[in-house]
Amino acid sequence: MSGGNLFSLGLTGLNSAQLGMSTTGNNISNAATPGYNRELALFVEAGGLQTGSGFIGGGVTTQTIQRQFSQTLTSQLYSTQSESSSLSSYSQLITNLSNQIGDPTAGIGADFTGFFNSLQTLAGSANDGPTRQTVINAASVLADAINSMGSQIDQTRQGINTTISSTVTQINNLTKQIAQLNAQIAAVGPNGQPPNQLLDTRDQAVSQLSQLVGVNVQQASDGTDTISLPNGMTLVQGTQSYQLGTTPSPGNPSELAVTYQQPDSTKPGSFVTTVLPDSAISGGSLGGVLQFRSQTLDPAARQLGALATSFAAQVNAQNELGIDQNGNTGGPLFNVGAPNVIANTKNTGGATVSATLTNPASPPTDDYKLTFDGTNYTVTDATTGKVLGTSTTPPSATNPIGGVAITINGTMAAGDSFTIQPTSGALDSFAVATTDGSAIAASSPAIASANQSNTGTGKIAIGAASSGFVIDSPVTLTYDAATGTLTGLPIGSTVTFGNPQQSFTVTAANPGVPYDPTNGDTYTVTNPGPPATSPNGISFTVSGTPADGDTFTIGPNTGGTQDGSNATAIFNVSTSTAFGGTTLTNGYAEFVNNVGNTASNLESMATAKSSTLAQIQSQQQSVSGVNLDEEATNLLEYQQMYQASSKVIQTAQSLFQTILQALG
């Protein structure tokens, strides 16, 4: 072997060792750089020289600087990051809401109880002014708590709007960056060496993007990434990025909706903007925020609004059946707003729509959507998608749908729609209707008394009035000891009494209502008509043992007598199951528990997903991460290779000098 060949062999080894040390040094320098993929210098034997003695090696050459990169692990990492980020965002938001709501027995639930307890006290002292004011104070505390919860939900909604806006900006910045990096990567060409630094930067940007929103990533043959949303809408294709945006939701302007912008193929330079439903965005922090809003926050506003609406309706209805401290018929104690109706911002017709609840004591807890296709008017449950009613004639107040009476004024155009929120606005609009304690109708509109000449021990007490109450004139009841009955109610009256309850109709042949002095009894009398006739919707309790011929009188409470029976009836709203088959306090406790349980489940899911993410990151780093111990070993190996190659060159130089001296 000639000395010149030794020079060449040593030089290739020297260059390769230097390149290996540079690559290793770069790895060490970037050990803490986010998104950096470890690089490895790949060496191959250089082409040899054929001789009569066989092929003589030509040294070493560097084939490429290869990124230690696994597409499979990276794809898993993107997906898991997206899911983890979504769960984390949702978990944090619902935990904050759960903390705001508090314990099932505290907050609004405790204020419900406080108000009802104050009424129970008032029932025993209906004429006491300070006790009446205590009820008003309890009502004000409850109203403040409901308003405060509404304000917190509104603030959370505004905070979500801000988050959506800022997140969309970050997404757009990243997709622009990825498109620019795609252009630089493609410019290198498929035949050139891979631009590792550009690929690292691009993959790091995609990783950041996957934490903001769920994405699908596909790599083209030229090395560029095509990135799309889970619904298939493209965010990046080659060197082109497609922008997201925000706009007030057409169905609810208080909330921001995400939009998608893409070039209009029919109008160069123009863009087509599509408003995306929340369901079109999944994964990432943006998906988690939207999921929290649609699946927890908005339903919470509706559920709590329904509770407030039912409470006000039941209390007001009973108060309006009583007599206040001034002897007047009671009025509402609470005010609550009517259903919100929101016109879609894209409507082209001139119609306006209003809505009222047909049974506010048990209002719907979902929002409705009214649409018109040019022929049919359709009302749909916006939560479940269930069609509640469809007709070629417009809805009307006389034809309620889903517990809501809808009135359309003007003409809807084809494609027009309206969102009807039966109870969402109740939290902000809820208020005490009066600050005057005398306005509490604590007493029944009827009075009952035993005749002073009675000789028995029988007593009578008036009960609360019920819906449709009528008593125009006094009714005298007479006890017949021989038959054990009370006579005097008008023929045709229906009387319910007993335990278990039984119904009795007063007729000419059977005019007496049975009465057992052993335990006494409570009677409810109805003459509902239509029209209702006196007495209707009145109840009374008889106790003790009347003597034969003893009489009792029931008549209108024209003097404003304060007996407290209607305060008791208002208190009994606390045990009413008119609200969806449960009491108000139980309904609130169930709501709080549901939110708390969901928050706990999501926290567990987020923790589990975070653990899975850590495992995948560890696997990915085992391939792509820098191990300083391994790099130190490699550095030593390249150093020895460099020194040995230098020795080869030194030997070749010595041989060459020997030859020159021999020839000289």
PDB file of N, CA and C in Angstrom, residues 82-153:
ATOM      1  N   SER A  82     -53.231  15.745  22.848  1.00  0.00           N
ATOM      2  CA  SER A  82     -54.504  16.393  22.563  1.00  0.00           C
ATOM      3  C   SER A  82     -55.574  15.967  23.565  1.00  0.00           C
ATOM      4  N   GLU A  83     -55.649  14.651  23.816  1.00  0.00           N
ATOM      5  CA  GLU A  83     -56.645  14.147  24.760  1.00  0.00           C
ATOM      6  C   GLU A  83     -56.353  14.635  26.178  1.00  0.00           C
ATOM      7  N   SER A  84     -55.096  14.615  26.569  1.00  0.00           N
ATOM      8  CA  SER A  84     -54.717  15.043  27.912  1.00  0.00           C
ATOM      9  C   SER A  84     -55.007  16.521  28.122  1.00  0.00           C
ATOM     10  N   SER A  85     -54.681  17.328  27.122  1.00  0.00           N
ATOM     11  CA  SER A  85     -54.929  18.766  27.221  1.00  0.00           C
ATOM     12  C   SER A  85     -56.419  19.060  27.312  1.00  0.00           C
ATOM     13  N   SER A  86     -57.223  18.323  26.543  1.00  0.00           N
ATOM     14  CA  SER A  86     -58.674  18.511  26.568  1.00  0.00           C
ATOM     15  C   SER A  86     -59.242  18.171  27.941  1.00  0.00           C
ATOM     16  N   LEU A  87     -58.857  17.007  28.464  1.00  0.00           N
ATOM     17  CA  LEU A  87     -59.353  16.595  29.776  1.00  0.00           C
ATOM     18  C   LEU A  87     -58.894  17.546  30.873  1.00  0.00           C
ATOM     19  N   SER A  88     -57.661  18.001  30.779  1.00  0.00           N
ATOM     20  CA  SER A  88     -57.128  18.922  31.790  1.00  0.00           C
ATOM     21  C   SER A  88     -57.905  20.239  31.793  1.00  0.00           C
ATOM     22  N   SER A  89     -58.179  20.788  30.602  1.00  0.00           N
ATOM     23  CA  SER A  89     -58.926  22.054  30.514  1.00  0.00           C
ATOM     24  C   SER A  89     -60.333  21.890  31.062  1.00  0.00           C
ATOM     25  N   TYR A  90     -61.001  20.824  30.629  1.00  0.00           N
ATOM     26  CA  TYR A  90     -62.370  20.563  31.087  1.00  0.00           C
ATOM     27  C   TYR A  90     -62.386  20.370  32.603  1.00  0.00           C
ATOM     28  N   SER A  91     -61.427  19.580  33.111  1.00  0.00           N
ATOM     29  CA  SER A  91     -61.375  19.289  34.540  1.00  0.00           C
ATOM     30  C   SER A  91     -61.170  20.553  35.367  1.00  0.00           C
ATOM     31  N   GLN A  92     -60.266  21.422  34.930  1.00  0.00           N
ATOM     32  CA  GLN A  92     -60.011  22.654  35.676  1.00  0.00           C
ATOM     33  C   GLN A  92     -61.248  23.542  35.713  1.00  0.00           C
ATOM     34  N   LEU A  93     -61.930  23.664  34.587  1.00  0.00           N
ATOM     35  CA  LEU A  93     -63.111  24.538  34.520  1.00  0.00           C
ATOM     36  C   LEU A  93     -64.255  24.000  35.364  1.00  0.00           C
ATOM     37  N   ILE A  94     -64.522  22.695  35.281  1.00  0.00           N
ATOM     38  CA  ILE A  94     -65.653  22.152  36.038  1.00  0.00           C
ATOM     39  C   ILE A  94     -65.336  22.103  37.534  1.00  0.00           C
ATOM     40  N   THR A  95     -64.060  21.945  37.876  1.00  0.00           N
ATOM     41  CA  THR A  95     -63.682  21.999  39.295  1.00  0.00           C
ATOM     42  C   THR A  95     -63.920  23.392  39.851  1.00  0.00           C
ATOM     43  N   ASN A  96     -63.589  24.417  39.070  1.00  0.00           N
ATOM     44  CA  ASN A  96     -63.858  25.795  39.506  1.00  0.00           C
ATOM     45  C   ASN A  96     -65.354  26.016  39.693  1.00  0.00           C
ATOM     46  N   LEU A  97     -66.161  25.508  38.753  1.00  0.00           N
ATOM     47  CA  LEU A  97     -67.614  25.659  38.875  1.00  0.00           C
ATOM     48  C   LEU A  97     -68.126  24.927  40.106  1.00  0.00           C
ATOM     49  N   SER A  98     -67.624  23.723  40.337  1.00  0.00           N
ATOM     50  CA  SER A  98     -68.045  22.953  41.510  1.00  0.00           C
ATOM     51  C   SER A  98     -67.696  23.687  42.797  1.00  0.00           C
ATOM     52  N   ASN A  99     -66.530  24.318  42.840  1.00  0.00           N
ATOM     53  CA  ASN A  99     -66.129  25.085  44.024  1.00  0.00           C
ATOM     54  C   ASN A  99     -67.028  26.302  44.223  1.00  0.00           C
ATOM     55  N   GLN A 100     -67.449  26.941  43.122  1.00  0.00           N
ATOM     56  CA  GLN A 100     -68.341  28.090  43.219  1.00  0.00           C
ATOM     57  C   GLN A 100     -69.713  27.686  43.748  1.00  0.00           C
ATOM     58  N   ILE A 101     -70.195  26.539  43.304  1.00  0.00           N
ATOM     59  CA  ILE A 101     -71.518  26.082  43.730  1.00  0.00           C
ATOM     60  C   ILE A 101     -71.504  25.690  45.198  1.00  0.00           C
ATOM     61  N   GLY A 102     -70.432  25.009  45.610  1.00  0.00           N
ATOM     62  CA  GLY A 102     -70.299  24.646  47.010  1.00  0.00           C
ATOM     63  C   GLY A 102     -70.970  23.339  47.364  1.00  0.00           C
ATOM     64  N   ASP A 103     -71.231  23.169  48.651  1.00  0.00           N
ATOM     65  CA  ASP A 103     -71.815  21.957  49.197  1.00  0.00           C
ATOM     66  C   ASP A 103     -73.301  21.862  48.864  1.00  0.00           C
ATOM     67  N   PRO A 104     -73.830  20.640  48.671  1.00  0.00           N
ATOM     68  CA  PRO A 104     -75.260  20.500  48.352  1.00  0.00           C
ATOM     69  C   PRO A 104     -76.183  21.104  49.398  1.00  0.00           C
ATOM     70  N   THR A 105     -75.742  21.137  50.667  1.00  0.00           N
ATOM     71  CA  THR A 105     -76.585  21.669  51.736  1.00  0.00           C
ATOM     72  C   THR A 105     -76.296  23.141  52.012  1.00  0.00           C
ATOM     73  N   ALA A 106     -75.374  23.726  51.267  1.00  0.00           N
ATOM     74  CA  ALA A 106     -75.029  25.132  51.469  1.00  0.00           C
ATOM     75  C   ALA A 106     -75.502  25.940  50.267  1.00  0.00           C
ATOM     76  N   GLY A 107     -75.044  27.182  50.172  1.00  0.00           N
ATOM     77  CA  GLY A 107     -75.357  28.010  49.012  1.00  0.00           C
ATOM     78  C   GLY A 107     -76.840  28.225  48.829  1.00  0.00           C
ATOM     79  N   ILE A 108     -77.284  28.118  47.587  1.00  0.00           N
ATOM     80  CA  ILE A 108     -78.684  28.367  47.256  1.00  0.00           C
ATOM     81  C   ILE A 108     -79.592  27.385  47.982  1.00  0.00           C
ATOM     82  N   GLY A 109     -79.166  26.132  48.116  1.00  0.00           N
ATOM     83  CA  GLY A 109     -79.980  25.146  48.818  1.00  0.00           C
ATOM     84  C   GLY A 109     -80.264  25.576  50.249  1.00  0.00           C
ATOM     85  N   ALA A 110     -79.234  26.081  50.952  1.00  0.00           N
ATOM     86  CA  ALA A 110     -79.426  26.555  52.322  1.00  0.00           C
ATOM     87  C   ALA A 110     -80.318  27.788  52.355  1.00  0.00           C
ATOM     88  N   ASP A 111     -80.223  28.625  51.331  1.00  0.00           N
ATOM     89  CA  ASP A 111     -81.051  29.838  51.290  1.00  0.00           C
ATOM     90  C   ASP A 111     -82.511  29.504  51.008  1.00  0.00           C
ATOM     91  N   PHE A 112     -82.759  28.455  50.199  1.00  0.00           N
ATOM     92  CA  PHE A 112     -84.129  27.956  50.043  1.00  0.00           C
ATOM     93  C   PHE A 112     -84.688  27.566  51.412  1.00  0.00           C
ATOM     94  N   THR A 113     -83.904  26.771  52.127  1.00  0.00           N
ATOM     95  CA  THR A 113     -84.335  26.287  53.440  1.00  0.00           C
ATOM     96  C   THR A 113     -84.566  27.439  54.405  1.00  0.00           C
ATOM     97  N   GLY A 114     -83.667  28.433  54.399  1.00  0.00           N
ATOM     98  CA  GLY A 114     -83.816  29.589  55.284  1.00  0.00           C
ATOM     99  C   GLY A 114     -85.102  30.366  55.014  1.00  0.00           C
ATOM    100  N   PHE A 115     -85.440  30.522  53.748  1.00  0.00           N
ATOM    101  CA  PHE A 115     -86.666  31.240  53.399  1.00  0.00           C
ATOM    102  C   PHE A 115     -87.901  30.472  53.875  1.00  0.00           C
ATOM    103  N   PHE A 116     -87.921  29.165  53.614  1.00  0.00           N
ATOM    104  CA  PHE A 116     -89.085  28.375  54.026  1.00  0.00           C
ATOM    105  C   PHE A 116     -89.213  28.321  55.544  1.00  0.00           C
ATOM    106  N   ASN A 117     -88.094  28.222  56.241  1.00  0.00           N
ATOM    107  CA  ASN A 117     -88.150  28.194  57.704  1.00  0.00           C
ATOM    108  C   ASN A 117     -88.709  29.494  58.263  1.00  0.00           C
ATOM    109  N   SER A 118     -88.376  30.621  57.641  1.00  0.00           N
ATOM    110  CA  SER A 118     -88.912  31.901  58.113  1.00  0.00           C
ATOM    111  C   SER A 118     -90.423  31.962  57.915  1.00  0.00           C
ATOM    112  N   LEU A 119     -90.925  31.319  56.872  1.00  0.00           N
ATOM    113  CA  LEU A 119     -92.374  31.262  56.653  1.00  0.00           C
ATOM    114  C   LEU A 119     -93.052  30.388  57.700  1.00  0.00           C
ATOM    115  N   GLN A 120     -92.364  29.322  58.092  1.00  0.00           N
ATOM    116  CA  GLN A 120     -92.932  28.454  59.121  1.00  0.00           C
ATOM    117  C   GLN A 120     -93.082  29.211  60.435  1.00  0.00           C
ATOM    118  N   THR A 121     -92.107  30.066  60.731  1.00  0.00           N
ATOM    119  CA  THR A 121     -92.202  30.905  61.926  1.00  0.00           C
ATOM    120  C   THR A 121     -93.343  31.908  61.788  1.00  0.00           C
ATOM    121  N   LEU A 122     -93.478  32.491  60.597  1.00  0.00           N
ATOM    122  CA  LEU A 122     -94.533  33.484  60.366  1.00  0.00           C
ATOM    123  C   LEU A 122     -95.920  32.873  60.513  1.00  0.00           C
ATOM    124  N   ALA A 123     -96.069  31.596  60.162  1.00  0.00           N
ATOM    125  CA  ALA A 123     -97.379  30.951  60.246  1.00  0.00           C
ATOM    126  C   ALA A 123     -97.930  30.985  61.672  1.00  0.00           C
ATOM    127  N   GLY A 124     -97.041  31.012  62.671  1.00  0.00           N
ATOM    128  CA  GLY A 124     -97.489  31.046  64.061  1.00  0.00           C
ATOM    129  C   GLY A 124     -97.710  32.442  64.599  1.00  0.00           C
ATOM    130  N   SER A 125     -97.284  33.467  63.836  1.00  0.00           N
ATOM    131  CA  SER A 125     -97.465  34.859  64.301  1.00  0.00           C
ATOM    132  C   SER A 125     -97.647  35.756  63.087  1.00  0.00           C
ATOM    133  N   ALA A 126     -98.767  35.534  62.383  1.00  0.00           N
ATOM    134  CA  ALA A 126     -98.981  36.197  61.098  1.00  0.00           C
ATOM    135  C   ALA A 126     -99.098  37.707  61.211  1.00  0.00           C
ATOM    136  N   ASN A 127     -99.415  38.231  62.388  1.00  0.00           N
ATOM    137  CA  ASN A 127     -99.600  39.676  62.543  1.00  0.00           C
ATOM    138  C   ASN A 127     -98.333  40.389  62.988  1.00  0.00           C
ATOM    139  N   ASP A 128     -97.243  39.637  63.205  1.00  0.00           N
ATOM    140  CA  ASP A 128     -96.035  40.237  63.757  1.00  0.00           C
ATOM    141  C   ASP A 128     -95.187  40.869  62.647  1.00  0.00           C
ATOM    142  N   GLY A 129     -95.002  42.185  62.708  1.00  0.00           N
ATOM    143  CA  GLY A 129     -94.261  42.912  61.678  1.00  0.00           C
ATOM    144  C   GLY A 129     -92.816  42.478  61.542  1.00  0.00           C
ATOM    145  N   PRO A 130     -92.042  42.389  62.649  1.00  0.00           N
ATOM    146  CA  PRO A 130     -90.648  41.955  62.538  1.00  0.00           C
ATOM    147  C   PRO A 130     -90.503  40.556  61.936  1.00  0.00           C
ATOM    148  N   THR A 131     -91.434  39.655  62.264  1.00  0.00           N
ATOM    149  CA  THR A 131     -91.366  38.308  61.702  1.00  0.00           C
ATOM    150  C   THR A 131     -91.596  38.354  60.199  1.00  0.00           C
ATOM    151  N   ARG A 132     -92.534  39.201  59.784  1.00  0.00           N
ATOM    152  CA  ARG A 132     -92.762  39.371  58.347  1.00  0.00           C
ATOM    153  C   ARG A 132     -91.512  39.921  57.656  1.00  0.00           C
ATOM    154  N   GLN A 133     -90.836  40.870  58.316  1.00  0.00           N
ATOM    155  CA  GLN A 133     -89.636  41.439  57.712  1.00  0.00           C
ATOM    156  C   GLN A 133     -88.513  40.417  57.635  1.00  0.00           C
ATOM    157  N   THR A 134     -88.509  39.484  58.590  1.00  0.00           N
ATOM    158  CA  THR A 134     -87.520  38.406  58.536  1.00  0.00           C
ATOM    159  C   THR A 134     -87.702  37.574  57.276  1.00  0.00           C
ATOM    160  N   VAL A 135     -88.964  37.331  56.898  1.00  0.00           N
ATOM    161  CA  VAL A 135     -89.236  36.583  55.665  1.00  0.00           C
ATOM    162  C   VAL A 135     -88.707  37.356  54.460  1.00  0.00           C
ATOM    163  N   ILE A 136     -88.940  38.673  54.440  1.00  0.00           N
ATOM    164  CA  ILE A 136     -88.455  39.494  53.318  1.00  0.00           C
ATOM    165  C   ILE A 136     -86.931  39.468  53.263  1.00  0.00           C
ATOM    166  N   ASN A 137     -86.304  39.543  54.443  1.00  0.00           N
ATOM    167  CA  ASN A 137     -84.832  39.497  54.469  1.00  0.00           C
ATOM    168  C   ASN A 137     -84.314  38.165  53.936  1.00  0.00           C
ATOM    169  N   ALA A 138     -84.970  37.063  54.322  1.00  0.00           N
ATOM    170  CA  ALA A 138     -84.565  35.747  53.824  1.00  0.00           C
ATOM    171  C   ALA A 138     -84.761  35.660  52.314  1.00  0.00           C
ATOM    172  N   ALA A 139     -85.842  36.285  51.834  1.00  0.00           N
ATOM    173  CA  ALA A 139     -86.092  36.303  50.387  1.00  0.00           C
ATOM    174  C   ALA A 139     -84.987  37.071  49.663  1.00  0.00           C
ATOM    175  N   SER A 140     -84.545  38.183  50.260  1.00  0.00           N
ATOM    176  CA  SER A 140     -83.487  38.995  49.648  1.00  0.00           C
ATOM    177  C   SER A 140     -82.159  38.241  49.621  1.00  0.00           C
ATOM    178  N   VAL A 141     -81.865  37.512  50.696  1.00  0.00           N
ATOM    179  CA  VAL A 141     -80.639  36.711  50.740  1.00  0.00           C
ATOM    180  C   VAL A 141     -80.659  35.667  49.632  1.00  0.00           C
ATOM    181  N   LEU A 142     -81.816  35.018  49.452  1.00  0.00           N
ATOM    182  CA  LEU A 142     -81.950  34.015  48.400  1.00  0.00           C
ATOM    183  C   LEU A 142     -81.779  34.643  47.023  1.00  0.00           C
ATOM    184  N   ALA A 143     -82.415  35.785  46.806  1.00  0.00           N
ATOM    185  CA  ALA A 143     -82.306  36.456  45.506  1.00  0.00           C
ATOM    186  C   ALA A 143     -80.863  36.846  45.212  1.00  0.00           C
ATOM    187  N   ASP A 144     -80.169  37.350  46.238  1.00  0.00           N
ATOM    188  CA  ASP A 144     -78.759  37.732  46.043  1.00  0.00           C
ATOM    189  C   ASP A 144     -77.912  36.514  45.683  1.00  0.00           C
ATOM    190  N   ALA A 145     -78.181  35.378  46.327  1.00  0.00           N
ATOM    191  CA  ALA A 145     -77.412  34.161  46.045  1.00  0.00           C
ATOM    192  C   ALA A 145     -77.654  33.679  44.617  1.00  0.00           C
ATOM    193  N   ILE A 146     -78.917  33.748  44.178  1.00  0.00           N
ATOM    194  CA  ILE A 146     -79.245  33.322  42.812  1.00  0.00           C
ATOM    195  C   ILE A 146     -78.606  34.269  41.801  1.00  0.00           C
ATOM    196  N   ASN A 147     -78.682  35.579  42.074  1.00  0.00           N
ATOM    197  CA  ASN A 147     -78.049  36.556  41.182  1.00  0.00           C
ATOM    198  C   ASN A 147     -76.537  36.366  41.133  1.00  0.00           C
ATOM    199  N   SER A 148     -75.946  36.073  42.295  1.00  0.00           N
ATOM    200  CA  SER A 148     -74.497  35.879  42.359  1.00  0.00           C
ATOM    201  C   SER A 148     -74.081  34.669  41.527  1.00  0.00           C
ATOM    202  N   MET A 149     -74.875  33.603  41.605  1.00  0.00           N
ATOM    203  CA  MET A 149     -74.558  32.426  40.805  1.00  0.00           C
ATOM    204  C   MET A 149     -74.680  32.747  39.321  1.00  0.00           C
ATOM    205  N   GLY A 150     -75.719  33.524  38.962  1.00  0.00           N
ATOM    206  CA  GLY A 150     -75.862  33.944  37.574  1.00  0.00           C
ATOM    207  C   GLY A 150     -74.686  34.771  37.107  1.00  0.00           C
ATOM    208  N   SER A 151     -74.218  35.670  37.991  1.00  0.00           N
ATOM    209  CA  SER A 151     -73.072  36.515  37.646  1.00  0.00           C
ATOM    210  C   SER A 151     -71.814  35.681  37.464  1.00  0.00           C
ATOM    211  N   GLN A 152     -71.619  34.685  38.326  1.00  0.00           N
ATOM    212  CA  GLN A 152     -70.443  33.819  38.203  1.00  0.00           C
ATOM    213  C   GLN A 152     -70.470  33.029  36.899  1.00  0.00           C
ATOM    214  N   ILE A 153     -71.647  32.549  36.543  1.00  0.00           N
ATOM    215  CA  ILE A 153     -71.766  31.808  35.281  1.00  0.00           C
ATOM    216  C   ILE A 153     -71.513  32.734  34.103  1.00  0.00           C
TER     217      ILE A 153
END
